[in-house]
C-alpha cells in the first residue's frame, strides 16, 4: 500500500497547483483505500510477483476519487469523512475539472501499463458507473423505486468498480477465465455488501462516530433499501409520510427520527443487513476455488469487516 | 461524416434513457463536428483506406462533447449554439454525469479499436484539457494574466484535442514520425486559431448572427486576448475600468459597449485576429510535406475558414 500511496501522490502532480491541492485534500483525507487494497490482495492471492499491481491499484483509486469529486458536486455535499468536501472548499467548478483530470490521468497510467484487457475492464466499469449515477439521479425522490431498481443502481455505481479492481488481477497474473470470473464475482458481491451497509449506516448512530452526519440520504430524498423496505411494509398513512418526506422533500427536524423509528418497527435496517449477508456469502464462495492462504483469508475477512461496520 | 454521425448515435445509447436524451440534445444540436472532420480529412490525406478513422473520429467528438457538458456547468451557461444548454434543461447534476459517461464511452471505443498509441495520444490530450480548464479557472478574473498565460490556457484547453484528432491519423496510417509531428503541429496551431477567433467573436456583432449572445466571456470575467491587449495598451484610468469589470465583476449594462470601444481604440480585436493569422500560417506550413491533393487543400481551407469567421 505504501507503493500505491507513493504512486498516487506522484501521478496527481501537475504544474497547475490547484490540481494536487484539491486532489490531495480528497486523497489524503483518510479514505479506506479499499479498492486498491483489493487489487493488491487479489493479485497476491493469484501468486503475483511483479509490480504492475501497485500502479493499477493507483488507477483504480484515481477513478474512485474522480467519481467522489463529481458525486459531492451532484449531491451538494459539504462533508466527507468528517472533513469539508473539495467542492465546499474550492467550489463545484474546480471539483468537476479536477475530477476530469484524475479520470484522464488514470487512463494515462493504464496506457503506460500497456494492457488492452485491463483498459477494457476499467473503461467499461467507468461507463457503467456513470450510467448507474445517472440512473440514481432519475430514481431519486421516487417512492415507486423497487428493491430491484435499487439493486440495479448500486450494482452499477458501486459494485462495478469493486468487481473491476479484483478482475484486473486475473489479467496481470494470466489467470484462467474461471479465476477471472471468480474474482469479478467476489468484487461485485463485496461491492454490493459495502453499499448496502453504507446505506444502512446513514440511519445509524454508528455513523456519527465516523465523523459523518446521520440522515444525509434521507434529507436528499435518496431512495435506499431501508426506505424501500420500511415503506413497502408500512401502512397507507406511513407511506404518505414517505411520499411527503422523500418525494416532496417536505421535511421537519423531527422527521428523521420518525423515519428511523419506522425502519426499526418494520425491521428495515436489520433486514438490509441480512440482504448484505446474503451477498457477502456469495462473495466468500466465489473465492473458494483459490488456495486457502493468508490473502484469501484477508479477502474473506474484508467481507465480514464490511458487514460488521453496521454494528 | 455520415458514418461518424451513425457511430455517435449508436454508441451514445444506454438503457438509462436520460443519457441518449441529454447527449443527443447536445450532439444533435448542430455542432460543426470540426474535430472529427479533421481526423477524417488528415487520415484520407495520408492515404487511409480502412474504416477505423470513422470510429476514432467519433471518440474525438465524444471527448469534445463531454468537455462541453462540463464546461457549460462550470461556466453556468444557459445557451449554446442558440439552444438551451443541457444543464439549463436537465440540471448540472445530469450534465456532469452524462459527461462522465461520454468520456468513459469514448475510452471503451478506443479500447475496441485496439491501438495503445491512439489511447496514449487521446488520454494525454484529455488530461491536458482538464489541466487547461483548471488553469483557466485560476486565471479568471485576474487582470495580471499575460498573453503568454492566456496562450498556455488555450493551447491546453482547445489546441490539445485539435492536435490529437489529427495526430491519431498518422498512427492508423502508419505514417512516419515526421508525418505524425506535422499533423500534430497542424492540429495544434489550427486549434489556437480557432480559440483566438472564438474569443474575438465574443465581442463581435457577428456572434449574434450565430445565435450566440455577445459578451458572455466579459460578463464572466474571462481574461481573453482582446482584453489582455486592450488593457495593456490602455491608460491607467482604462485599466481601472478593466479591474472593476473583470476582477470585481462590478458591471453595468453600458460596460460591454465601453469594453468593445476600448478594444477598437487599441486595435485589440484586429490584432487578436492578426495573431490568429500567424498561427494559421504555421498550421498551413506544417502540411507542406504532404502531397498537395484535395484533402490537403480542404485542410488549409479550414484554417482560412476559421479566420474568416471573424468577419
Coordinates of C-alpha atoms in Angstrom, one line a residue:
Chain A
X1 CA 0.0 0.0 0.0
X2 CA 3.0 2.3 0.6
X3 CA 3.9 1.9 -3.1
X4 CA 0.3 2.6 -4.1
X5 CA 0.2 5.8 -2.0
X6 CA 3.5 6.9 -3.4
X7 CA 2.3 6.4 -7.0
X8 CA -0.9 8.3 -6.2
X9 CA 1.0 11.2 -4.8
X10 CA 3.5 11.2 -7.7
X11 CA 0.9 10.9 -10.5
X12 CA -1.6 13.5 -9.2
X13 CA 1.1 16.2 -9.6
X14 CA 0.6 18.9 -12.2
X15 CA 2.2 22.3 -12.9
X16 CA -1.3 23.7 -12.2
X17 CA -1.1 23.9 -8.4
X18 CA -4.8 23.7 -7.7
X19 CA -4.9 20.1 -9.1
X20 CA -2.6 18.5 -6.5
X21 CA -4.0 20.8 -3.8
X22 CA -7.6 19.7 -4.4
X23 CA -6.9 16.1 -5.3
X24 CA -4.6 15.8 -2.3
X25 CA -7.2 17.2 0.0
X26 CA -9.5 14.3 -1.0
X27 CA -7.0 11.6 -1.4
X28 CA -5.1 12.3 1.7
X29 CA -8.2 12.7 3.8
X30 CA -8.2 9.2 5.3
X31 CA -10.1 7.1 2.8
X32 CA -10.0 3.4 3.4
X33 CA -8.3 2.7 0.1
X34 CA -10.5 -0.4 0.0
X35 CA -10.5 -0.7 -3.8
X36 CA -6.7 -0.5 -4.4
X37 CA -6.3 -2.9 -1.5
X38 CA -8.5 -5.4 -3.3
X39 CA -6.3 -5.2 -6.4
X40 CA -3.2 -5.9 -4.3
X41 CA -4.7 -8.7 -2.2
X42 CA -6.3 -10.5 -5.1
X43 CA -3.2 -10.3 -7.3
X44 CA -1.1 -11.6 -4.4
X45 CA -3.6 -14.4 -3.8
X46 CA -3.1 -15.3 -7.5
X47 CA 0.6 -15.5 -6.9
X48 CA 1.7 -12.2 -8.5
X49 CA 5.3 -11.3 -8.0
X50 CA 5.7 -8.2 -10.2
X51 CA 4.9 -4.5 -9.5
X52 CA 2.2 -3.7 -12.0
X53 CA -0.4 -4.3 -9.4
X54 CA 0.6 -1.2 -7.4
X55 CA 0.3 1.1 -10.4
X56 CA -3.0 -0.4 -11.4
X57 CA -4.3 -0.1 -7.9
X58 CA -3.5 3.6 -8.1
X59 CA -5.5 3.8 -11.3
X60 CA -8.5 2.3 -9.5
X61 CA -8.2 4.8 -6.7
X62 CA -8.0 7.7 -9.2
X63 CA -11.2 6.6 -10.9
X64 CA -12.8 6.3 -7.5
X65 CA -11.5 9.7 -6.4
X66 CA -12.8 11.2 -9.7
X67 CA -16.3 9.8 -9.0
X68 CA -16.2 11.0 -5.4
X69 CA -15.4 14.6 -6.5
X70 CA -18.3 14.5 -9.0
X71 CA -20.6 12.8 -6.5
X72 CA -20.0 15.5 -4.0
X73 CA -20.9 18.1 -6.6
X74 CA -24.0 16.2 -7.6
X75 CA -25.1 15.6 -4.0
X76 CA -24.2 19.1 -3.0
X77 CA -22.3 17.6 0.0
X78 CA -20.4 19.7 2.4
X79 CA -18.8 17.0 4.4
X80 CA -16.9 13.7 3.6
X81 CA -15.2 11.6 6.2
X82 CA -15.8 14.4 8.7
X83 CA -13.8 17.0 6.6
X84 CA -15.1 19.7 4.3
X85 CA -15.6 18.4 0.8
X86 CA -13.4 19.7 -2.1
X87 CA -16.4 21.5 -3.6
X88 CA -17.1 23.1 -0.2
X89 CA -13.6 24.5 -0.1
X90 CA -12.8 25.2 -3.8
X91 CA -16.2 25.2 -5.4
X92 CA -18.1 23.0 -7.8
X93 CA -16.2 24.1 -10.9
X94 CA -12.8 23.1 -9.6
X95 CA -14.2 19.8 -8.4
X96 CA -15.7 18.9 -11.7
X97 CA -12.5 19.7 -13.6
X98 CA -10.0 18.1 -11.2
X99 CA -12.3 15.0 -11.3
X100 CA -11.9 15.0 -15.1
X101 CA -8.1 15.4 -14.6
X102 CA -7.9 12.4 -12.3
X103 CA -10.0 10.3 -14.6
X104 CA -7.8 11.1 -17.6
X105 CA -4.7 10.6 -15.6
X106 CA -6.0 7.2 -14.6
X107 CA -6.3 6.2 -18.3
X108 CA -2.8 7.6 -19.0
X109 CA -1.4 5.3 -16.3
X110 CA -3.3 2.3 -17.7
X111 CA -2.0 3.1 -21.2
X112 CA 1.5 3.2 -19.7
X113 CA 0.9 -0.2 -18.2
X114 CA 0.0 -1.4 -21.7
X115 CA -2.7 -4.0 -21.2
X116 CA -5.7 -3.6 -23.5
X117 CA -7.6 -6.1 -21.4
X118 CA -7.1 -4.0 -18.2
X119 CA -8.1 -0.9 -20.2
X120 CA -11.3 -2.7 -21.4
X121 CA -12.2 -3.8 -17.9
X122 CA -11.7 -0.3 -16.3
X123 CA -13.2 1.7 -19.2
X124 CA -16.3 -0.5 -19.1
X125 CA -16.5 -0.1 -15.3
X126 CA -16.3 3.7 -15.7
X127 CA -19.1 3.9 -18.2
X128 CA -21.2 1.5 -16.1
X129 CA -20.6 3.7 -13.0
X130 CA -21.7 6.8 -14.9
X131 CA -24.8 5.0 -16.1
X132 CA -25.5 4.0 -12.5
X133 CA -25.1 7.5 -11.2
X134 CA -27.5 8.9 -13.9
X135 CA -30.0 6.1 -13.1
X136 CA -29.8 7.0 -9.4
X137 CA -30.5 10.6 -10.3
X138 CA -33.6 9.6 -12.2
X139 CA -34.8 7.4 -9.4
X140 CA -34.2 9.9 -6.6
X141 CA -37.3 11.2 -4.9
X142 CA -39.3 8.3 -6.4
X143 CA -41.1 6.1 -3.9
X144 CA -42.0 3.7 -6.7
X145 CA -38.4 2.5 -6.6
X146 CA -38.4 -1.2 -6.1
X147 CA -35.7 -3.3 -4.4
X148 CA -34.7 -4.4 -7.9
X149 CA -34.2 -1.0 -9.2
X150 CA -32.3 0.0 -6.1
X151 CA -30.1 -3.0 -6.7
X152 CA -29.6 -2.1 -10.3
X153 CA -28.3 1.3 -9.2
X154 CA -25.8 0.1 -6.6
X155 CA -24.5 -2.8 -8.8
X156 CA -23.6 -0.1 -11.4
X157 CA -22.5 2.8 -9.2
X158 CA -20.5 0.9 -6.6
X159 CA -20.1 -2.8 -7.4
X160 CA -18.8 -2.4 -10.9
X161 CA -15.5 -0.7 -9.7
X162 CA -15.1 -3.3 -6.8
X163 CA -15.5 -6.0 -9.5
X164 CA -13.1 -4.4 -11.9
X165 CA -10.5 -3.8 -9.2
X166 CA -10.4 -7.5 -8.5
X167 CA -10.9 -8.7 -12.1
X168 CA -7.7 -6.9 -13.4
X169 CA -5.6 -9.1 -11.0
X170 CA -6.6 -12.1 -13.1
X171 CA -5.3 -10.3 -16.2
X172 CA -1.9 -9.4 -14.8
X173 CA -1.4 -12.9 -13.3
X174 CA -2.6 -14.5 -16.5
X175 CA -5.2 -16.4 -14.6
X176 CA -7.8 -18.7 -16.2
X177 CA -11.2 -17.5 -17.3
X178 CA -12.6 -19.3 -14.3
X179 CA -10.4 -17.4 -11.9
X180 CA -11.2 -14.1 -13.7
X181 CA -14.9 -14.7 -13.4
X182 CA -14.5 -15.7 -9.7
X183 CA -12.5 -12.5 -8.8
X184 CA -15.1 -10.4 -10.7
X185 CA -17.9 -12.1 -8.8
X186 CA -16.2 -11.7 -5.4
X187 CA -15.6 -8.0 -6.1
X188 CA -19.1 -7.4 -7.4
X189 CA -20.8 -9.0 -4.4
X190 CA -18.4 -7.4 -1.9
X191 CA -19.3 -4.0 -3.6
X192 CA -23.0 -4.7 -3.0
X193 CA -22.3 -5.5 0.6
X194 CA -20.3 -2.3 1.0
X195 CA -23.0 -0.1 -0.5
X196 CA -25.9 -1.8 1.4
X197 CA -24.1 -1.3 4.7
X198 CA -23.2 2.3 3.7
X199 CA -26.9 2.9 3.1
X200 CA -27.8 1.3 6.5
X201 CA -25.2 3.4 8.2
X202 CA -26.8 6.6 7.0
X203 CA -29.6 5.9 9.5
X204 CA -27.3 4.6 12.3
X205 CA -25.8 6.3 15.3
X206 CA -22.6 4.5 14.4
X207 CA -22.3 6.9 11.5
X208 CA -21.7 9.8 13.9
X209 CA -18.7 8.1 15.4
X210 CA -17.1 8.1 11.9
X211 CA -17.4 11.8 11.7
X212 CA -20.3 11.7 9.3
X213 CA -23.8 13.1 9.8
X214 CA -26.8 10.9 10.1
X215 CA -29.6 11.2 7.6
X216 CA -27.8 12.7 4.6
X217 CA -29.5 10.3 2.2
X218 CA -32.9 11.0 3.8
X219 CA -32.6 14.7 3.5
X220 CA -31.6 14.4 -0.2
X221 CA -34.6 12.0 -0.8
X222 CA -32.3 9.1 -1.9
X223 CA -34.4 6.0 -2.0
X224 CA -32.1 3.4 -0.4
X225 CA -33.1 -0.1 0.6
X226 CA -34.0 0.7 4.3
X227 CA -36.6 3.2 2.9
X228 CA -37.9 0.8 0.2
X229 CA -38.4 -1.9 2.8
X230 CA -39.9 0.3 5.5
X231 CA -42.3 2.0 3.1
X232 CA -43.4 -1.3 1.4
X233 CA -44.1 -2.9 4.8
X234 CA -45.8 0.2 6.2
X235 CA -49.4 1.3 6.4
X236 CA -51.0 3.7 3.9
X237 CA -50.5 6.5 6.5
X238 CA -46.8 5.7 6.8
X239 CA -46.5 5.6 3.0
X240 CA -47.9 9.1 2.9
X241 CA -45.1 10.1 5.4
X242 CA -42.5 8.7 3.0
X243 CA -44.1 10.4 0.0
X244 CA -44.1 13.8 1.8
X245 CA -40.5 13.5 3.1
X246 CA -38.8 11.7 0.1
X247 CA -40.8 12.7 -2.9
X248 CA -41.8 16.3 -1.9
X249 CA -38.7 16.8 0.3
X250 CA -41.1 18.5 2.7
X251 CA -39.3 17.6 6.0
X252 CA -39.2 18.9 9.5
X253 CA -36.4 18.2 12.1
X254 CA -38.5 15.5 13.7
X255 CA -39.0 13.5 10.5
X256 CA -35.6 11.8 10.6
X257 CA -36.3 10.3 14.0
X258 CA -39.8 9.2 12.7
X259 CA -38.1 7.6 9.7
X260 CA -35.7 5.6 11.8
X261 CA -38.5 4.6 14.2
X262 CA -40.5 3.3 11.2
X263 CA -37.4 1.4 9.9
X264 CA -36.9 -0.2 13.2
X265 CA -40.7 -1.0 13.6
X266 CA -40.6 -2.9 10.3
X267 CA -37.1 -4.4 10.6
X268 CA -35.9 -2.5 7.6
X269 CA -32.4 -1.8 8.8
X270 CA -32.0 -5.3 10.2
X271 CA -33.2 -6.9 7.0
X272 CA -31.0 -4.7 4.8
X273 CA -28.1 -6.1 6.8
X274 CA -29.5 -9.6 6.2
X275 CA -29.5 -8.9 2.5
X276 CA -25.9 -7.8 2.8
X277 CA -25.0 -11.1 4.5
X278 CA -26.6 -12.9 1.5
X279 CA -24.3 -11.1 -1.0
X280 CA -21.4 -11.5 1.4
X281 CA -21.8 -15.3 1.4
X282 CA -21.8 -15.2 -2.4
X283 CA -18.6 -13.2 -2.4
X284 CA -16.9 -15.6 0.0
X285 CA -18.0 -18.7 -2.0
X286 CA -16.6 -17.1 -5.2
X287 CA -13.2 -17.3 -3.6
X288 CA -13.5 -21.0 -2.8
X289 CA -11.6 -22.0 -5.9
X290 CA -8.4 -20.3 -4.7
X291 CA -5.9 -21.8 -2.2
X292 CA -6.9 -21.0 1.4
X293 CA -3.9 -18.9 2.1
X294 CA -3.5 -15.7 4.1
X295 CA -4.5 -13.5 1.2
X296 CA -7.8 -15.4 0.7
X297 CA -8.4 -15.2 4.5
X298 CA -7.8 -11.4 4.3
X299 CA -10.3 -11.1 1.4
X300 CA -13.0 -13.1 3.2
X301 CA -12.2 -11.0 6.3
X302 CA -13.0 -7.8 4.3
X303 CA -16.5 -9.2 3.7
X304 CA -17.0 -9.6 7.4
X305 CA -15.4 -6.3 8.1
X306 CA -17.8 -4.5 5.8
X307 CA -20.8 -6.2 7.4
X308 CA -19.6 -5.5 10.9
X309 CA -19.4 -1.8 10.1
X310 CA -23.1 -1.8 10.6
X311 CA -22.8 -2.6 14.4
Chain B
X1 CA -19.1 12.1 -41.8
X2 CA -22.4 10.1 -42.2
X3 CA -20.6 7.1 -40.8
X4 CA -19.2 9.2 -37.9
X5 CA -22.7 10.5 -37.1
X6 CA -24.1 7.0 -37.2
X7 CA -21.4 5.7 -34.8
X8 CA -22.0 8.6 -32.5
X9 CA -25.8 8.0 -32.4
X10 CA -25.2 4.2 -31.9
X11 CA -22.6 4.4 -29.2
X12 CA -24.3 7.1 -27.0
X13 CA -27.2 4.7 -26.5
X14 CA -27.8 3.4 -23.0
X15 CA -30.7 1.6 -21.2
X16 CA -30.7 4.7 -18.9
X17 CA -33.0 6.9 -21.1
X18 CA -31.7 10.3 -19.8
X19 CA -28.2 9.5 -21.3
X20 CA -29.2 9.4 -25.0
X21 CA -31.7 12.2 -24.4
X22 CA -29.2 14.6 -22.9
X23 CA -26.2 13.6 -25.0
X24 CA -28.4 13.7 -28.1
X25 CA -29.6 17.2 -27.3
X26 CA -26.0 18.4 -27.3
X27 CA -24.6 16.3 -30.1
X28 CA -27.6 16.7 -32.5
X29 CA -27.7 20.5 -31.9
X30 CA -25.7 21.5 -34.9
X31 CA -22.2 21.4 -33.8
X32 CA -19.6 21.9 -36.6
X33 CA -18.1 18.5 -36.0
X34 CA -14.8 20.2 -36.7
X35 CA -12.6 17.8 -34.7
X36 CA -13.9 14.5 -36.2
X37 CA -13.7 16.1 -39.6
X38 CA -10.0 16.7 -39.0
X39 CA -9.5 13.0 -38.2
X40 CA -11.2 12.0 -41.4
X41 CA -9.5 14.5 -43.7
X42 CA -6.0 14.0 -42.3
X43 CA -6.3 10.2 -42.5
X44 CA -7.5 10.5 -46.1
X45 CA -4.7 12.9 -46.9
X46 CA -2.3 10.2 -45.6
X47 CA -3.9 7.6 -47.9
X48 CA -6.1 5.8 -45.4
X49 CA -8.5 3.2 -46.9
X50 CA -9.9 1.4 -43.9
X51 CA -12.8 2.4 -41.6
X52 CA -11.1 2.8 -38.2
X53 CA -10.9 6.6 -38.8
X54 CA -14.7 7.0 -38.5
X55 CA -14.9 5.2 -35.1
X56 CA -11.9 7.2 -33.8
X57 CA -13.4 10.4 -35.1
X58 CA -16.5 9.5 -33.0
X59 CA -14.2 9.1 -30.0
X60 CA -12.8 12.5 -30.5
X61 CA -16.3 14.0 -30.7
X62 CA -17.3 12.2 -27.5
X63 CA -14.4 13.6 -25.6
X64 CA -15.3 17.1 -27.0
X65 CA -18.9 16.6 -26.1
X66 CA -18.0 15.5 -22.6
X67 CA -15.9 18.7 -22.1
X68 CA -18.7 20.9 -23.5
X69 CA -21.2 19.4 -21.0
X70 CA -18.7 20.0 -18.1
X71 CA -17.8 23.5 -19.5
X72 CA -21.4 24.6 -19.5
X73 CA -21.7 23.5 -15.9
X74 CA -18.5 25.3 -15.0
X75 CA -19.5 28.5 -16.9
X76 CA -23.1 28.3 -15.7
X77 CA -24.1 28.8 -19.4
X78 CA -27.7 28.8 -20.4
X79 CA -27.2 28.9 -24.2
X80 CA -25.0 27.0 -26.6
X81 CA -25.4 27.4 -30.4
X82 CA -28.6 29.4 -29.8
X83 CA -30.2 26.5 -28.0
X84 CA -30.7 25.9 -24.2
X85 CA -27.7 24.1 -22.7
X86 CA -28.2 20.6 -21.3
X87 CA -27.6 21.9 -17.8
X88 CA -30.3 24.5 -18.3
X89 CA -32.8 21.8 -19.4
X90 CA -31.8 18.8 -17.2
X91 CA -29.7 20.5 -14.5
X92 CA -26.0 20.5 -13.6
X93 CA -26.0 17.0 -12.0
X94 CA -27.2 15.2 -15.1
X95 CA -24.7 17.2 -17.2
X96 CA -21.7 16.2 -15.0
X97 CA -22.7 12.6 -15.0
X98 CA -23.6 12.3 -18.7
X99 CA -20.3 14.0 -19.5
X100 CA -18.6 11.3 -17.4
X101 CA -20.5 8.7 -19.4
X102 CA -19.5 10.0 -22.8
X103 CA -15.9 10.3 -21.7
X104 CA -15.8 6.7 -20.5
X105 CA -17.6 5.5 -23.6
X106 CA -15.0 7.2 -25.7
X107 CA -12.3 5.2 -24.0
X108 CA -14.3 2.0 -24.5
X109 CA -14.4 2.7 -28.2
X110 CA -10.7 3.3 -28.3
X111 CA -10.1 0.1 -26.5
X112 CA -12.3 -1.7 -29.0
X113 CA -10.1 -0.1 -31.8
X114 CA -7.2 -1.6 -30.0
X115 CA -4.3 0.8 -30.6
X116 CA -2.3 1.7 -27.4
X117 CA -0.7 4.6 -29.4
X118 CA -4.1 6.1 -30.1
X119 CA -5.1 5.6 -26.5
X120 CA -1.9 7.3 -25.3
X121 CA -2.5 10.3 -27.6
X122 CA -6.1 10.8 -26.6
X123 CA -5.7 10.0 -22.9
X124 CA -2.8 12.5 -22.7
X125 CA -4.9 15.1 -24.6
X126 CA -7.8 14.6 -22.1
X127 CA -5.6 15.2 -19.1
X128 CA -4.0 18.2 -20.7
X129 CA -7.5 19.6 -21.5
X130 CA -8.5 19.2 -17.8
X131 CA -5.3 20.9 -16.7
X132 CA -6.0 23.8 -19.1
X133 CA -9.6 24.2 -17.8
X134 CA -8.4 24.3 -14.2
X135 CA -5.7 26.8 -15.2
X136 CA -8.3 28.9 -16.8
X137 CA -10.4 28.8 -13.6
X138 CA -7.4 30.0 -11.6
X139 CA -6.6 32.8 -14.1
X140 CA -10.2 34.0 -14.4
X141 CA -10.9 37.5 -13.1
X142 CA -7.1 38.1 -12.9
X143 CA -6.0 41.2 -14.9
X144 CA -2.4 40.2 -14.4
X145 CA -2.9 37.5 -17.0
X146 CA -0.3 37.9 -19.7
X147 CA -0.6 37.0 -23.3
X148 CA 1.7 34.0 -22.5
X149 CA -0.5 32.7 -19.8
X150 CA -3.6 33.2 -22.0
X151 CA -1.8 31.2 -24.7
X152 CA -0.9 28.4 -22.2
X153 CA -4.6 28.1 -21.3
X154 CA -5.9 27.9 -24.9
X155 CA -3.1 25.5 -26.1
X156 CA -4.2 23.1 -23.3
X157 CA -8.0 23.5 -23.3
X158 CA -8.5 23.7 -27.0
X159 CA -5.5 23.1 -29.2
X160 CA -4.6 19.8 -27.5
X161 CA -7.7 18.0 -28.8
X162 CA -7.3 19.5 -32.3
X163 CA -3.7 18.2 -32.3
X164 CA -4.7 14.8 -31.1
X165 CA -7.6 14.5 -33.6
X166 CA -5.0 15.0 -36.4
X167 CA -2.1 13.1 -34.8
X168 CA -4.1 9.8 -34.5
X169 CA -4.3 9.7 -38.3
X170 CA -0.6 9.2 -38.5
X171 CA -1.0 6.2 -36.2
X172 CA -3.7 4.4 -38.1
X173 CA -2.0 5.1 -41.5
X174 CA 1.4 4.0 -40.0
X175 CA 2.9 7.4 -41.0
X176 CA 6.5 8.4 -40.3
X177 CA 7.4 10.2 -37.1
X178 CA 7.8 13.3 -39.4
X179 CA 4.3 13.0 -40.6
X180 CA 2.9 12.4 -37.1
X181 CA 4.7 15.5 -35.8
X182 CA 3.5 17.5 -38.8
X183 CA -0.2 16.5 -38.3
X184 CA 0.1 17.3 -34.6
X185 CA 1.6 20.7 -35.3
X186 CA -1.2 21.5 -37.9
X187 CA -3.9 20.5 -35.4
X188 CA -2.3 22.4 -32.5
X189 CA -1.9 25.6 -34.5
X190 CA -5.4 25.3 -36.1
X191 CA -6.8 24.9 -32.5
X192 CA -5.1 28.1 -31.4
X193 CA -6.6 29.9 -34.4
X194 CA -10.0 28.5 -33.6
X195 CA -9.9 29.6 -30.0
X196 CA -8.4 33.0 -30.7
X197 CA -11.2 33.7 -33.2
X198 CA -13.8 32.3 -30.8
X199 CA -12.6 34.8 -28.2
X200 CA -12.7 37.7 -30.7
X201 CA -16.2 36.7 -31.8
X202 CA -17.4 37.0 -28.2
X203 CA -17.1 40.8 -28.7
X204 CA -18.4 40.8 -32.3
X205 CA -21.8 41.5 -33.7
X206 CA -21.2 38.5 -36.0
X207 CA -21.7 36.4 -32.9
X208 CA -25.4 37.3 -32.7
X209 CA -26.0 36.0 -36.2
X210 CA -24.8 32.6 -35.0
X211 CA -27.5 32.6 -32.3
X212 CA -25.0 33.3 -29.5
X213 CA -25.0 36.3 -27.2
X214 CA -22.3 38.9 -27.3
X215 CA -20.1 39.5 -24.2
X216 CA -20.5 36.1 -22.4
X217 CA -16.8 36.0 -21.6
X218 CA -16.8 39.6 -20.5
X219 CA -19.7 39.1 -18.1
X220 CA -17.9 36.0 -16.6
X221 CA -14.7 37.9 -16.3
X222 CA -12.7 35.6 -18.6
X223 CA -9.4 37.2 -19.5
X224 CA -9.2 36.5 -23.2
X225 CA -6.6 38.0 -25.6
X226 CA -8.7 41.1 -26.7
X227 CA -9.0 42.1 -23.0
X228 CA -5.3 41.4 -22.3
X229 CA -4.3 43.6 -25.3
X230 CA -6.8 46.4 -24.7
X231 CA -5.9 46.7 -21.0
X232 CA -2.1 46.5 -21.5
X233 CA -2.3 49.2 -24.2
X234 CA -4.7 51.4 -22.2
X235 CA -4.3 54.3 -19.8
X236 CA -4.3 53.9 -16.0
X237 CA -7.9 55.0 -16.0
X238 CA -8.8 52.4 -18.6
X239 CA -7.0 49.7 -16.6
X240 CA -9.1 50.6 -13.5
X241 CA -12.2 50.1 -15.8
X242 CA -10.9 46.6 -16.6
X243 CA -10.1 45.8 -12.9
X244 CA -13.6 46.9 -11.9
X245 CA -15.4 44.9 -14.6
X246 CA -13.2 41.8 -14.9
X247 CA -11.7 41.4 -11.4
X248 CA -14.6 42.7 -9.3
X249 CA -17.3 41.7 -11.8
X250 CA -18.9 45.1 -10.9
X251 CA -20.6 45.7 -14.3
X252 CA -23.3 47.9 -15.6
X253 CA -25.2 47.4 -18.9
X254 CA -23.2 50.1 -20.6
X255 CA -19.8 48.5 -19.7
X256 CA -19.9 45.9 -22.5
X257 CA -20.1 48.7 -25.1
X258 CA -17.3 50.6 -23.4
X259 CA -15.2 47.4 -23.4
X260 CA -15.7 47.0 -27.1
X261 CA -14.9 50.6 -27.8
X262 CA -11.7 50.3 -25.8
X263 CA -10.8 47.2 -27.8
X264 CA -11.4 49.0 -31.1
X265 CA -9.5 52.1 -29.9
X266 CA -6.4 50.0 -29.2
X267 CA -6.8 47.6 -32.1
X268 CA -7.2 44.7 -29.7
X269 CA -9.7 42.7 -31.8
X270 CA -7.9 43.4 -35.1
X271 CA -4.6 42.3 -33.6
X272 CA -6.0 39.2 -32.0
X273 CA -7.1 38.3 -35.5
X274 CA -3.5 39.1 -36.7
X275 CA -2.2 36.7 -34.0
X276 CA -4.6 34.1 -35.3
X277 CA -3.2 34.6 -38.9
X278 CA 0.3 33.9 -37.5
X279 CA -0.7 30.6 -36.0
X280 CA -2.8 29.8 -39.2
X281 CA 0.4 30.3 -41.3
X282 CA 2.2 27.8 -39.1
X283 CA -0.6 25.3 -39.4
X284 CA -0.6 25.6 -43.2
X285 CA 3.2 25.2 -43.4
X286 CA 3.1 22.1 -41.2
X287 CA 1.1 20.5 -44.0
X288 CA 3.7 21.3 -46.7
X289 CA 5.3 17.9 -46.5
X290 CA 2.1 16.2 -47.7
X291 CA 1.1 15.9 -51.4
X292 CA -1.0 18.9 -52.5
X293 CA -4.2 17.0 -53.1
X294 CA -7.8 17.8 -52.4
X295 CA -7.6 16.7 -48.8
X296 CA -4.6 19.0 -48.1
X297 CA -6.5 21.8 -49.9
X298 CA -9.5 21.2 -47.6
X299 CA -7.3 21.2 -44.5
X300 CA -5.7 24.5 -45.4
X301 CA -9.1 25.8 -46.3
X302 CA -10.3 25.0 -42.8
X303 CA -7.6 27.4 -41.5
X304 CA -8.9 30.2 -43.7
X305 CA -12.5 29.3 -42.8
X306 CA -11.7 29.6 -39.1
X307 CA -10.0 33.0 -39.5
X308 CA -12.8 34.3 -41.8
X309 CA -15.4 33.5 -39.1
X310 CA -14.2 36.7 -37.5
X311 CA -15.6 38.8 -40.4

